[in-house]
PDB file of C-alpha atoms and ligand atoms in Angstrom:
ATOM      1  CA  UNK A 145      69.832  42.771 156.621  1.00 46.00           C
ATOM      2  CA  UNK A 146      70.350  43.601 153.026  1.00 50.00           C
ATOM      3  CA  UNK A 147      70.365  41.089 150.254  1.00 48.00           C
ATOM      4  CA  UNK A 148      73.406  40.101 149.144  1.00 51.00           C
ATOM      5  CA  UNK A 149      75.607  40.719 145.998  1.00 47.00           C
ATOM      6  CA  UNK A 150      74.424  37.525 144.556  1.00 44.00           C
ATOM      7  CA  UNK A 151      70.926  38.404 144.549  1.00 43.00           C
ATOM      8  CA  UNK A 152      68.833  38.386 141.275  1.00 46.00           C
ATOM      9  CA  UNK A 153      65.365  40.624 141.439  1.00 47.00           C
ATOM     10  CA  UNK A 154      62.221  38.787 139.998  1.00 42.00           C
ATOM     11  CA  UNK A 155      60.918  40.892 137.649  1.00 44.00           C
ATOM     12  CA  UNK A 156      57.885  40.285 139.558  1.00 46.00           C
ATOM     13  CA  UNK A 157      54.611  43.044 138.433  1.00 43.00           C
ATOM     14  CA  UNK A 158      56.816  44.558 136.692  1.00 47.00           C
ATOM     15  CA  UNK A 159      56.667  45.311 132.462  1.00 49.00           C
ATOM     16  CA  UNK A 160      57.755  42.804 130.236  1.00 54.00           C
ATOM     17  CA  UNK A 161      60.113  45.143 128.751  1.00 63.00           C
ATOM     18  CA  UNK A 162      62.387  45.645 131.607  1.00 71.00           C
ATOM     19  CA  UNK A 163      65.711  43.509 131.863  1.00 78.00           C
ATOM     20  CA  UNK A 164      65.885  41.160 135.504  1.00 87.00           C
ATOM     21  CA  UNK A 165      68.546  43.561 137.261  1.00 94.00           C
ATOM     22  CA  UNK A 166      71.855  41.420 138.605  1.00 96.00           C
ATOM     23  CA  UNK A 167      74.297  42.741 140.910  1.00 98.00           C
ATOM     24  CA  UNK A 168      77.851  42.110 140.681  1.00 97.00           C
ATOM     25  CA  UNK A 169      80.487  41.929 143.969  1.00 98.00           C
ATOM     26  CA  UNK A 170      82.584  45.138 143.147  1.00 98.00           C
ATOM     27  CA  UNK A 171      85.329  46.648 144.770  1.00 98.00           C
ATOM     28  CA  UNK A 172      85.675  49.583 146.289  1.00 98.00           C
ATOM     29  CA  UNK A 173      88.551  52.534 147.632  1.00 98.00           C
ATOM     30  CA  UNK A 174      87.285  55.008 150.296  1.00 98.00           C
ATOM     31  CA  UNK A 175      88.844  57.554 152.608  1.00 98.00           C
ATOM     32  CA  UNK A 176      87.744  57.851 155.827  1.00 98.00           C
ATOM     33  CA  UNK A 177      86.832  61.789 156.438  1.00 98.00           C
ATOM     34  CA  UNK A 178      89.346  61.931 159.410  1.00 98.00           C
ATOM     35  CA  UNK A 179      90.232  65.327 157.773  1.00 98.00           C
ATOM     36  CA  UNK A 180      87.819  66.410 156.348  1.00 98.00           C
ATOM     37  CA  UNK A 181      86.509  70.297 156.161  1.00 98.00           C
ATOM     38  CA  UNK A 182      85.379  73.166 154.327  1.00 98.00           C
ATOM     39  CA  UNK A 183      88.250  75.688 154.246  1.00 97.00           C
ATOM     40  CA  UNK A 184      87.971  76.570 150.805  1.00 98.00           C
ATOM     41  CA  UNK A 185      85.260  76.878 147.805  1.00 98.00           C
ATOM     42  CA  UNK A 186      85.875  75.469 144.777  1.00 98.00           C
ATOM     43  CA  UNK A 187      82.091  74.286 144.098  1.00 98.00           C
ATOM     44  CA  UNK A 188      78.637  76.146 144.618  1.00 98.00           C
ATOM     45  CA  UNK A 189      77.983  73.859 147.523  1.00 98.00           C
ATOM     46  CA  UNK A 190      81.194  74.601 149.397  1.00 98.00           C
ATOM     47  CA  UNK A 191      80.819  77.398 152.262  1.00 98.00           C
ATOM     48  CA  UNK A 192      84.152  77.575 154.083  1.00 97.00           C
ATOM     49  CA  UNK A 193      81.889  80.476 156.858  1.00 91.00           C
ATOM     50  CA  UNK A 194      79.507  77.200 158.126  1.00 94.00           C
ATOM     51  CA  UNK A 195      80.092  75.235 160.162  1.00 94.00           C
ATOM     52  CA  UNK A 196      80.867  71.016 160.093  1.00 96.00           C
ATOM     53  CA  UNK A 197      80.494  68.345 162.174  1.00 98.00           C
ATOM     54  CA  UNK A 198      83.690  66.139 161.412  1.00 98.00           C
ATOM     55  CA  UNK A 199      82.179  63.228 163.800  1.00 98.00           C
ATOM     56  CA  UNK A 200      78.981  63.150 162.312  1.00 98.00           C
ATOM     57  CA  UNK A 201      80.543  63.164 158.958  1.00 98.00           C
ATOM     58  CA  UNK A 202      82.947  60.173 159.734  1.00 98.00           C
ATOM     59  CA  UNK A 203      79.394  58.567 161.341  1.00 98.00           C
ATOM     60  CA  UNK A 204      77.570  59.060 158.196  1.00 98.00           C
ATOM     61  CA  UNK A 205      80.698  57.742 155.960  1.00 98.00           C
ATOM     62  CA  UNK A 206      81.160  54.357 158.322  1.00 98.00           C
ATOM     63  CA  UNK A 207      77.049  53.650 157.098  1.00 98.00           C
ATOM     64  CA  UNK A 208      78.049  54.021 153.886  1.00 98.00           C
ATOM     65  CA  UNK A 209      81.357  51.547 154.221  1.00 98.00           C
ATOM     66  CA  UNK A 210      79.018  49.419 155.953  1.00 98.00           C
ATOM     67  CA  UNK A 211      76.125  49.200 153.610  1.00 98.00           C
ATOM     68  CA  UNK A 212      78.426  48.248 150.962  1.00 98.00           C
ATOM     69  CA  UNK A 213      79.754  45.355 153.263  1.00 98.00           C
ATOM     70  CA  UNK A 214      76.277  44.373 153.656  1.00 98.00           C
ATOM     71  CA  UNK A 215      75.716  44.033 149.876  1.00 98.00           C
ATOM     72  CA  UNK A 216      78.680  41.650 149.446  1.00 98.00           C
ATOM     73  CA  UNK A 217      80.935  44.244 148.356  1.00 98.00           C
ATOM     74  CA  UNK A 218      85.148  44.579 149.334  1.00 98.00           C
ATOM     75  CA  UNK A 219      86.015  48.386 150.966  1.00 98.00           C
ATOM     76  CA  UNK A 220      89.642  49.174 151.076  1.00 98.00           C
ATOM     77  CA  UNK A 221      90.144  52.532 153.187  1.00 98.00           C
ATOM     78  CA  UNK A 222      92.808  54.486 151.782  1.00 98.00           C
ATOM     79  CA  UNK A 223      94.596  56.744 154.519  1.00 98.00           C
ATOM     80  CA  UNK A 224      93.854  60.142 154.682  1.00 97.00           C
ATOM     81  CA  UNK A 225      96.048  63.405 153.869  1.00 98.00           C
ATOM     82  CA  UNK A 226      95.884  65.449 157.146  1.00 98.00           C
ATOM     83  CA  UNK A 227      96.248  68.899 154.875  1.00 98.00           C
ATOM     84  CA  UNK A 228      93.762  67.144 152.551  1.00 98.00           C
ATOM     85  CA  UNK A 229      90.250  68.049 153.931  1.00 98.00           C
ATOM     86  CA  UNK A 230      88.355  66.857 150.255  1.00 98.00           C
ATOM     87  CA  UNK A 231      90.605  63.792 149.884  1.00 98.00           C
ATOM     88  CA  UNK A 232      87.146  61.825 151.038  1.00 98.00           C
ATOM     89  CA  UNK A 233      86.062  62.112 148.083  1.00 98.00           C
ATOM     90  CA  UNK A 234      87.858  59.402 146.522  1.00 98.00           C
ATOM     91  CA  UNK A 235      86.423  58.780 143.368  1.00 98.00           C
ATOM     92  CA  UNK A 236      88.353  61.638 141.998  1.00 98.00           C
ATOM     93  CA  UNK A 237      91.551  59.818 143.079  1.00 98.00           C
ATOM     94  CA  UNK A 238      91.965  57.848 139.550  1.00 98.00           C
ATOM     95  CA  UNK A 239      89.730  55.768 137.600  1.00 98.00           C
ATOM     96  CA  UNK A 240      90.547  51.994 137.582  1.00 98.00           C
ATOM     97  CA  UNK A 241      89.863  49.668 134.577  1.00 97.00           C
ATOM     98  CA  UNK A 242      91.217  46.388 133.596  1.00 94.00           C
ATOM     99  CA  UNK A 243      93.638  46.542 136.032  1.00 93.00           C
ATOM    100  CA  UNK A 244      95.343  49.779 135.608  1.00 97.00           C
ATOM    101  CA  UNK A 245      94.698  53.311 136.142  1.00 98.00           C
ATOM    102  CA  UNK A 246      94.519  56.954 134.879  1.00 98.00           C
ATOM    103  CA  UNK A 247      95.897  58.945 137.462  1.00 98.00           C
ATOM    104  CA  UNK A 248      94.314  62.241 138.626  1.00 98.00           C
ATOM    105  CA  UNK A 249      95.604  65.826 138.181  1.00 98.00           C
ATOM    106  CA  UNK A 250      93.181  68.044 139.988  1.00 98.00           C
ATOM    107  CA  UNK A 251      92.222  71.713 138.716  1.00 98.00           C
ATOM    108  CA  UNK A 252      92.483  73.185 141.575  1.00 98.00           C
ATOM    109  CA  UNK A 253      95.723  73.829 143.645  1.00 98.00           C
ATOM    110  CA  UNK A 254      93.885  72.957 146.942  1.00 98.00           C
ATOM    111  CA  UNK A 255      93.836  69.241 146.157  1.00 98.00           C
ATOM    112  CA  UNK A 256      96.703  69.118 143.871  1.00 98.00           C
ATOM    113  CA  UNK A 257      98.156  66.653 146.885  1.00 98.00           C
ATOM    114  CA  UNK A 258      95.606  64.140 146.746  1.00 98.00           C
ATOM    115  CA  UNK A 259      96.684  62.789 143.066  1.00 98.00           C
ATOM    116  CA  UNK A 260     100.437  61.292 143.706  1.00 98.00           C
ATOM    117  CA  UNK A 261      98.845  60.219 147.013  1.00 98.00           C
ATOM    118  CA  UNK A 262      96.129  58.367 145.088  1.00 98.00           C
ATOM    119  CA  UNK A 263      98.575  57.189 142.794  1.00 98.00           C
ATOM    120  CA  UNK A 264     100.988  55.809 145.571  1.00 98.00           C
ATOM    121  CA  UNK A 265      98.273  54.014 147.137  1.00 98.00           C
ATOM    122  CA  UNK A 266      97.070  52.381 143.941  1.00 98.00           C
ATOM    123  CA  UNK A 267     100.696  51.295 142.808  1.00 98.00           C
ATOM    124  CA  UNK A 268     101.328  49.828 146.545  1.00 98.00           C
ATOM    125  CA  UNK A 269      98.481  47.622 145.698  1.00 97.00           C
ATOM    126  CA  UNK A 270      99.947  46.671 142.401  1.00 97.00           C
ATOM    127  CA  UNK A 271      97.992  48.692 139.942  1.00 98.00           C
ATOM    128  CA  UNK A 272      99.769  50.368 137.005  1.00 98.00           C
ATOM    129  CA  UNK A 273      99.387  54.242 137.620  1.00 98.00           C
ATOM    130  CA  UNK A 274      99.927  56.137 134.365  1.00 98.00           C
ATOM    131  CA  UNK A 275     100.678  60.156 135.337  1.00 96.00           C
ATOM    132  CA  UNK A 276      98.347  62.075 133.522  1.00 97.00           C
ATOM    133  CA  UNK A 277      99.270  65.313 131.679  1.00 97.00           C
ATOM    134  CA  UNK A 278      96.064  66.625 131.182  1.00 98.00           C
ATOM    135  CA  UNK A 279      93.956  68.318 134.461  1.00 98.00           C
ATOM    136  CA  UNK A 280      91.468  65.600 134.969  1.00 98.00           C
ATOM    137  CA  UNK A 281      89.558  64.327 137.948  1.00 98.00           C
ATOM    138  CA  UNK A 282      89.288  60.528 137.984  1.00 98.00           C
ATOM    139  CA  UNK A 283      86.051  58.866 138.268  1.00 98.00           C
ATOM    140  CA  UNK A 284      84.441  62.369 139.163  1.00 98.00           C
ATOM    141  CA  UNK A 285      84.377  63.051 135.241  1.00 98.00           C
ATOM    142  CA  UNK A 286      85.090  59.492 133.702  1.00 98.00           C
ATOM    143  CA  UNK A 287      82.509  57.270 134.170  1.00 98.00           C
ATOM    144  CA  UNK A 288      82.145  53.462 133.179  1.00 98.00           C
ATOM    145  CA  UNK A 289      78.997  52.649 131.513  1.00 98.00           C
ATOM    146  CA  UNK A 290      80.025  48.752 130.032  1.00 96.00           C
ATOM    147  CA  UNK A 291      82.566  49.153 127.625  1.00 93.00           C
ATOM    148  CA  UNK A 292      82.509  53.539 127.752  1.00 97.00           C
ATOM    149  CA  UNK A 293      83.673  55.636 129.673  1.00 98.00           C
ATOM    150  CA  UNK A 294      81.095  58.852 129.719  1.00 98.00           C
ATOM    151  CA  UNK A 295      83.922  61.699 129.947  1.00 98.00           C
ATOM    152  CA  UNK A 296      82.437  65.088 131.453  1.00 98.00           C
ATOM    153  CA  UNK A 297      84.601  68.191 130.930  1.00 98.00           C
ATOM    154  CA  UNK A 298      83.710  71.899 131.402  1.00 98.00           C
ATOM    155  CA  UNK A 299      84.425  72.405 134.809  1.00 98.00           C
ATOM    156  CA  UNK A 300      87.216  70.601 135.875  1.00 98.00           C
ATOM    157  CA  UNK A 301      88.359  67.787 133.367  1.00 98.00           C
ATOM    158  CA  UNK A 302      90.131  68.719 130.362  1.00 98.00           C
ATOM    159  CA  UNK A 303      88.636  67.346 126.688  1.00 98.00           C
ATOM    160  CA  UNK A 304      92.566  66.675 126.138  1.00 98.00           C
ATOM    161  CA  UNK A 305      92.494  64.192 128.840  1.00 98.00           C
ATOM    162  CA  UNK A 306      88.760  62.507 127.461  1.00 98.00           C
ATOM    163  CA  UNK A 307      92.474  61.183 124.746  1.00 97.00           C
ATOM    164  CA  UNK A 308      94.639  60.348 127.203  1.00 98.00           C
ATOM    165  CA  UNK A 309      92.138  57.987 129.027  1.00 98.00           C
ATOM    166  CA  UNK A 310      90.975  56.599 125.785  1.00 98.00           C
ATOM    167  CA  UNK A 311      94.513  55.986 124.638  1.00 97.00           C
ATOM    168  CA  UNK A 312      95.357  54.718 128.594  1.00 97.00           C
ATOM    169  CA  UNK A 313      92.767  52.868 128.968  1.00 97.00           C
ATOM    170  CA  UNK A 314      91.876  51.350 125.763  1.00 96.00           C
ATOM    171  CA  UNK A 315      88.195  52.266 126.029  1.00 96.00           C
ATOM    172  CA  UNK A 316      85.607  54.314 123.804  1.00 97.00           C
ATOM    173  CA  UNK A 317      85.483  57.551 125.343  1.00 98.00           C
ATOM    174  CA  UNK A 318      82.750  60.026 124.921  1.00 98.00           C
ATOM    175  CA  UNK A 319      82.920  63.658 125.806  1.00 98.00           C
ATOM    176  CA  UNK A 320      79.530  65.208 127.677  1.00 98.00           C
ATOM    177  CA  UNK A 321      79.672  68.720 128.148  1.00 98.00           C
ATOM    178  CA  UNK A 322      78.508  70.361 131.556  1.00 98.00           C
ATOM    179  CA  UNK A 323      77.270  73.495 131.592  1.00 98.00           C
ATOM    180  CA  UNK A 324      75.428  74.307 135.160  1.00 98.00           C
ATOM    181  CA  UNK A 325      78.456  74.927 137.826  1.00 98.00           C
ATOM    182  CA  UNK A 326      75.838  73.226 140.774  1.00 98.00           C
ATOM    183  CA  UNK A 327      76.971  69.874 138.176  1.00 98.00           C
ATOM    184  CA  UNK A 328      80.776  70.507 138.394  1.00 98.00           C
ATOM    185  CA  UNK A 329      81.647  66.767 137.765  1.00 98.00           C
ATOM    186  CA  UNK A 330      79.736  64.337 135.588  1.00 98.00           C
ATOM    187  CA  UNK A 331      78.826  62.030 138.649  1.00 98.00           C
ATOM    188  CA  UNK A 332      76.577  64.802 140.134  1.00 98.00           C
ATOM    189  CA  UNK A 333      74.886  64.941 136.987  1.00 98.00           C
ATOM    190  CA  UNK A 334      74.535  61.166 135.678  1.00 99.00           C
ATOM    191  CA  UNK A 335      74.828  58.137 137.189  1.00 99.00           C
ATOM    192  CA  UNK A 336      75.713  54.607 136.172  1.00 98.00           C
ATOM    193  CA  UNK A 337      72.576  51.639 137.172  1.00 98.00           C
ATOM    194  CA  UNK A 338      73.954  48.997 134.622  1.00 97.00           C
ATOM    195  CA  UNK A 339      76.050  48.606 131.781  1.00 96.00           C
ATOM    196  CA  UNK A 340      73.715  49.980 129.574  1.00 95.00           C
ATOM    197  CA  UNK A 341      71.316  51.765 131.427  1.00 97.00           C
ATOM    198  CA  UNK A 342      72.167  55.382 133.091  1.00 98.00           C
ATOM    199  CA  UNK A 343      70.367  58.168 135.180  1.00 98.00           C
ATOM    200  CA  UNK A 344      70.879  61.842 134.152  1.00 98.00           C
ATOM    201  CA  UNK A 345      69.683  65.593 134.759  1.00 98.00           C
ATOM    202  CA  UNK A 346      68.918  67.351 131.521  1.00 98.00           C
ATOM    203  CA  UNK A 347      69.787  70.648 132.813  1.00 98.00           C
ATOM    204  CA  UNK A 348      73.704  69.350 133.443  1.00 98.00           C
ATOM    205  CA  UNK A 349      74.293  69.331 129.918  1.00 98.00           C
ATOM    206  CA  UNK A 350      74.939  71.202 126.560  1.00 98.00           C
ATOM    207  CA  UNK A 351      72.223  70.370 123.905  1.00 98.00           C
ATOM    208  CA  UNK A 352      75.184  68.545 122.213  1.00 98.00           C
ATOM    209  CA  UNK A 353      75.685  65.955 125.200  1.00 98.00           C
ATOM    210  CA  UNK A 354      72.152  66.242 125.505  1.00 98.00           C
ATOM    211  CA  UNK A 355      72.093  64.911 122.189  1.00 98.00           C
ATOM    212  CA  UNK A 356      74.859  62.018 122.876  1.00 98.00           C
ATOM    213  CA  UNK A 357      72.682  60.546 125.484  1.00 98.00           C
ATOM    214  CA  UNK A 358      69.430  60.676 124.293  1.00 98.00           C
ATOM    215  CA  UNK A 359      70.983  58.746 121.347  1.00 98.00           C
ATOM    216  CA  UNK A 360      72.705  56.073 123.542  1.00 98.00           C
ATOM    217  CA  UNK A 361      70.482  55.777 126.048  1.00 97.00           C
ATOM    218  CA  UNK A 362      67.279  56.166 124.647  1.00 96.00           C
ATOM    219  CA  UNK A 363      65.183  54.425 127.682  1.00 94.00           C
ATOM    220  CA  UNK A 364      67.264  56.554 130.611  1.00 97.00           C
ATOM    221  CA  UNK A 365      66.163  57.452 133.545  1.00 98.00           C
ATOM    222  CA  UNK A 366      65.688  61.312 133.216  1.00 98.00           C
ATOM    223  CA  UNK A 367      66.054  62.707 136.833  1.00 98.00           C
ATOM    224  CA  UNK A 368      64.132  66.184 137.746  1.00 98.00           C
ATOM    225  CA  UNK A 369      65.816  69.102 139.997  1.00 98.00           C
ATOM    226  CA  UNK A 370      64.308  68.080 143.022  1.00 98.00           C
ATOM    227  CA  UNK A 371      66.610  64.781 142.924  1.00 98.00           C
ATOM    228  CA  UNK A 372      69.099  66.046 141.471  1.00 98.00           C
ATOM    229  CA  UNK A 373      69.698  69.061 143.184  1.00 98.00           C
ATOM    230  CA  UNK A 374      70.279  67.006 146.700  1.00 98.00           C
ATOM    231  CA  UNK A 375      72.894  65.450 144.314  1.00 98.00           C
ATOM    232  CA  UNK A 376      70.483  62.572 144.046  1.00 98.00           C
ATOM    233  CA  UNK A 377      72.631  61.351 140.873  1.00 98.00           C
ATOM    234  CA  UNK A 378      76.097  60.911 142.856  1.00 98.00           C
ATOM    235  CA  UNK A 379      74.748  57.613 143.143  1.00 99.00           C
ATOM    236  CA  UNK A 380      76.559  54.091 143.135  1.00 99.00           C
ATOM    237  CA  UNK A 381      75.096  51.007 141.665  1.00 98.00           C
ATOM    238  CA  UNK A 382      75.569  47.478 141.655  1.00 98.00           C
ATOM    239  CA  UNK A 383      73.441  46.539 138.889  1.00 98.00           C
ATOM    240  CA  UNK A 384      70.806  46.158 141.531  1.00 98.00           C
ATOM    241  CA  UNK A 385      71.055  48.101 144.924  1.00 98.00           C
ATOM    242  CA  UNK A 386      71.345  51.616 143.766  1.00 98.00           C
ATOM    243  CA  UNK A 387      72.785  53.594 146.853  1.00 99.00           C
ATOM    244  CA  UNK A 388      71.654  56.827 146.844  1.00 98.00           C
ATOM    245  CA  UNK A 389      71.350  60.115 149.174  1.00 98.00           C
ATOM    246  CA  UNK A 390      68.195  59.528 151.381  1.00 98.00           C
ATOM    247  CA  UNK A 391      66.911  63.120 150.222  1.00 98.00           C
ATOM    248  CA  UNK A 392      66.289  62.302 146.736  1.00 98.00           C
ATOM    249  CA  UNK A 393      63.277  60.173 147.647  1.00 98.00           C
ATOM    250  CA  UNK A 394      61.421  60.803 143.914  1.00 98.00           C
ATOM    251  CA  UNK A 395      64.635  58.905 142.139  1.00 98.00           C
ATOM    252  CA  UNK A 396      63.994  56.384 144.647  1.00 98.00           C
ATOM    253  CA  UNK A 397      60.837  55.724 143.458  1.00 98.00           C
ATOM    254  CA  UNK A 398      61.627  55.461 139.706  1.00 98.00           C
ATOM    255  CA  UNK A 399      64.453  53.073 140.475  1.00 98.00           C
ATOM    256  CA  UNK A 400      62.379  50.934 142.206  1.00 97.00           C
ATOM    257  CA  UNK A 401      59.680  51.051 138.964  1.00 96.00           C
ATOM    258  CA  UNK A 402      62.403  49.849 136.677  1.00 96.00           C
ATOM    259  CA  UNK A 403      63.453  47.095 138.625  1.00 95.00           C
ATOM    260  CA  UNK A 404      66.382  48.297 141.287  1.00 98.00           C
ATOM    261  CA  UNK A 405      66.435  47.951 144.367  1.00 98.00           C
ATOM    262  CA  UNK A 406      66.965  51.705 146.133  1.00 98.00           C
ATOM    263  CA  UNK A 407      69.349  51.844 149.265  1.00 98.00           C
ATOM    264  CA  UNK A 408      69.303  55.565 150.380  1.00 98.00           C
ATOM    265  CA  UNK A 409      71.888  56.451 153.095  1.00 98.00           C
ATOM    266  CA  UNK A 410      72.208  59.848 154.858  1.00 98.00           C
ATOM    267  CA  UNK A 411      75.896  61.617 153.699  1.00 98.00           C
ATOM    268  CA  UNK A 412      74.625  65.499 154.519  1.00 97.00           C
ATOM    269  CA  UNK A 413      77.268  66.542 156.324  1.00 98.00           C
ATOM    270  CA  UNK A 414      79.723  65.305 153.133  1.00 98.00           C
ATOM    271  CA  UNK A 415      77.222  67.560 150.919  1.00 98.00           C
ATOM    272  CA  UNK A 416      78.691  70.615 152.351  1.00 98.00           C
ATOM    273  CA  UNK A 417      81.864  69.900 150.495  1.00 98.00           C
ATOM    274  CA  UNK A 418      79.482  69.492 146.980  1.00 98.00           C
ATOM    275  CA  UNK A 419      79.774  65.906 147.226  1.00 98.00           C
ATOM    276  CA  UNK A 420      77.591  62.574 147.707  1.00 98.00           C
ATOM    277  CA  UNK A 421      78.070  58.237 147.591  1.00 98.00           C
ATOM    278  CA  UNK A 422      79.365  58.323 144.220  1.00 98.00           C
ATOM    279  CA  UNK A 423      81.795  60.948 145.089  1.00 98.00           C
ATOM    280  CA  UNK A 424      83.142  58.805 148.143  1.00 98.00           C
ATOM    281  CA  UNK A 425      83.491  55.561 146.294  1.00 99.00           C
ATOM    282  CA  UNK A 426      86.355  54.850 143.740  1.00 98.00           C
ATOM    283  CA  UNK A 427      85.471  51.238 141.905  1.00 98.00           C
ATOM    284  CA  UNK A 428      88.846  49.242 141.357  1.00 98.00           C
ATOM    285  CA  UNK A 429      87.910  47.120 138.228  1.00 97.00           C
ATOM    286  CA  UNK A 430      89.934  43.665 137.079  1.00 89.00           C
TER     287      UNK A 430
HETATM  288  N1  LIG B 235      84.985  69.537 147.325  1.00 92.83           N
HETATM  289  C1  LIG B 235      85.284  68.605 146.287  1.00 92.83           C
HETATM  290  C2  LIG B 235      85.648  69.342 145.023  1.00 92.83           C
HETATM  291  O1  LIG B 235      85.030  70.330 144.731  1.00 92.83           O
HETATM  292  C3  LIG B 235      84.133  67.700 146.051  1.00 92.83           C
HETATM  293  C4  LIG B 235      84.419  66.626 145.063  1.00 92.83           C
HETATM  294  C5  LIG B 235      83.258  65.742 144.840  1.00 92.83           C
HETATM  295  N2  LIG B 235      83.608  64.589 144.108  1.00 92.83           N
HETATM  296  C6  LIG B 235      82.970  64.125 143.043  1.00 92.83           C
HETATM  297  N3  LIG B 235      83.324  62.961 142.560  1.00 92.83           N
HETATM  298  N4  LIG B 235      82.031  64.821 142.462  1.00 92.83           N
HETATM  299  O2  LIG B 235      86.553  68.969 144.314  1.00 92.83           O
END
């Protein structure tokens, strides 16, 4: 079995320099890929010709609800839009912090849907829902690095809603610019490992962002294409357990050198809609 939430890593053989990594019991919104398909392209990765196994996708998904039961950590399944097929991926549903949320208002037409259904599941549970007015993508583009939020645009967010979720969500917000469309959303380009410590793909970004993180997080973990280009960076971490897509098995390795513990599942059936565990997993914070 894995270890639990509570579990605290001895920083055993490794450097001196490197923090003990603590996990933290987090919470969690998924949607269970009852629907899910690839009927239209709105990423590099999507090709609606090809074909998908909707069982083995719903397997693969039910490993990933179940590893993060296993790590002490609370799934709540949101239900599924039958004329939704991408509504799986349900970090782009919102993002959630200190209690209330910044709805989502998708670029594309396709999902359009999948944002007042977010927001109706999120307000059932008692969470503030503000509407956005700006096309942005939840937790897809936002992401929560302690007290930031890392806001991606180029793609699919809009830098007028990088405002709007500072001014929502009473947070620093800083704008990364993507530039390769294989990186649509800033969680296939960086992830989160700790409150100050990220993961990121150089080749994402404009030398401006590139810039931004170097500055902020000088000591990152600076992913090659071979990870990230099995979207080894849609990752989800709890402080400790990093889970990750099995195929990026070179990230593994450097997470476990700086003191994580590495928990790769298999989600390649959900790569054929361009997205991974990050994409799949919306956090609900306070
Ligand atoms: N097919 C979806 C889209 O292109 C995939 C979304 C992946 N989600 C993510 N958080 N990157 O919108």
């Amino acid at each position: 079995p894995a270890p639990r939430a509570e579990a605290v890593l001895a920083p055993e053989g490794l450097p001196a320099a490197l923090p003990p990594r603590r996990a933290t019991p987090r919470r969690y919104a998924m949607c269970r890929p009852d629907h899910f398909a690839v009927r239209y392209a709105i990423n590099p990765w999507m090709h609606p010709g090809d074909p998908v196994d909707r069982d083995l996708a719903v397997a693969q998904w039910e490993a990933l609800r179940q590893t993060y039961l296993d790590l002490g950590h609370v799934v709540e399944v949101v239900p599924g839009l039958p004329e939704q097929p991408d509504m799986v991926f349900a970090a782009n549903g919102g993002v959630v912090l200190g209690g209330r949320a910044l709805g989502a208002r998708f670029a594309h037409v396709e999902r359009a849907a999948e944002g007042p259904a977010f927001a109706a599941w999120l307000r059932a549970r008692g969470v503030p829902v503000h509407e956005p007015e700006h096309v942005g993508e939840g937790e897809g583009d936002f992401l929560v690095v302690g007290d930031r939020l890392l806001a991606g645009t180029g793609f699919r967010t809009a830098p007028a809603a990088h405002e709007e979720a500072a001014r929502v969500l009473d947070a620093e917000v800083v704008p990364l610019r993507l530039v390769d469309p294989r990186y649509y959303h800033l969680d296939t380009a960086l992830a989160v490992l700790a409150d100050d410590d990220v993961a990121y793909v150089r080749g994402a970004f404009d030398p401006d962002a590139l810039a931004t993180l170097e500055r902020l997080y000088p000591h990152a973990l600076v992913v090659g294409e071979q990870d990230a280009g099995v979207l080894g960076l849609n990752a989800v971490s709890d402080g400790l357990h990093v889970v990750l897509p099995a195929a990026a098995t070179r990230m593994a390795a450097d997470l476990a050198a700086r003191g994580y513990v590495p928990v790769p599942v298999d989600l390649s059936e959900l790569l054929k809609g361009g997205g991974s565990v990050k994409c799949c997993t919306l956090e609900l914070r306070g």
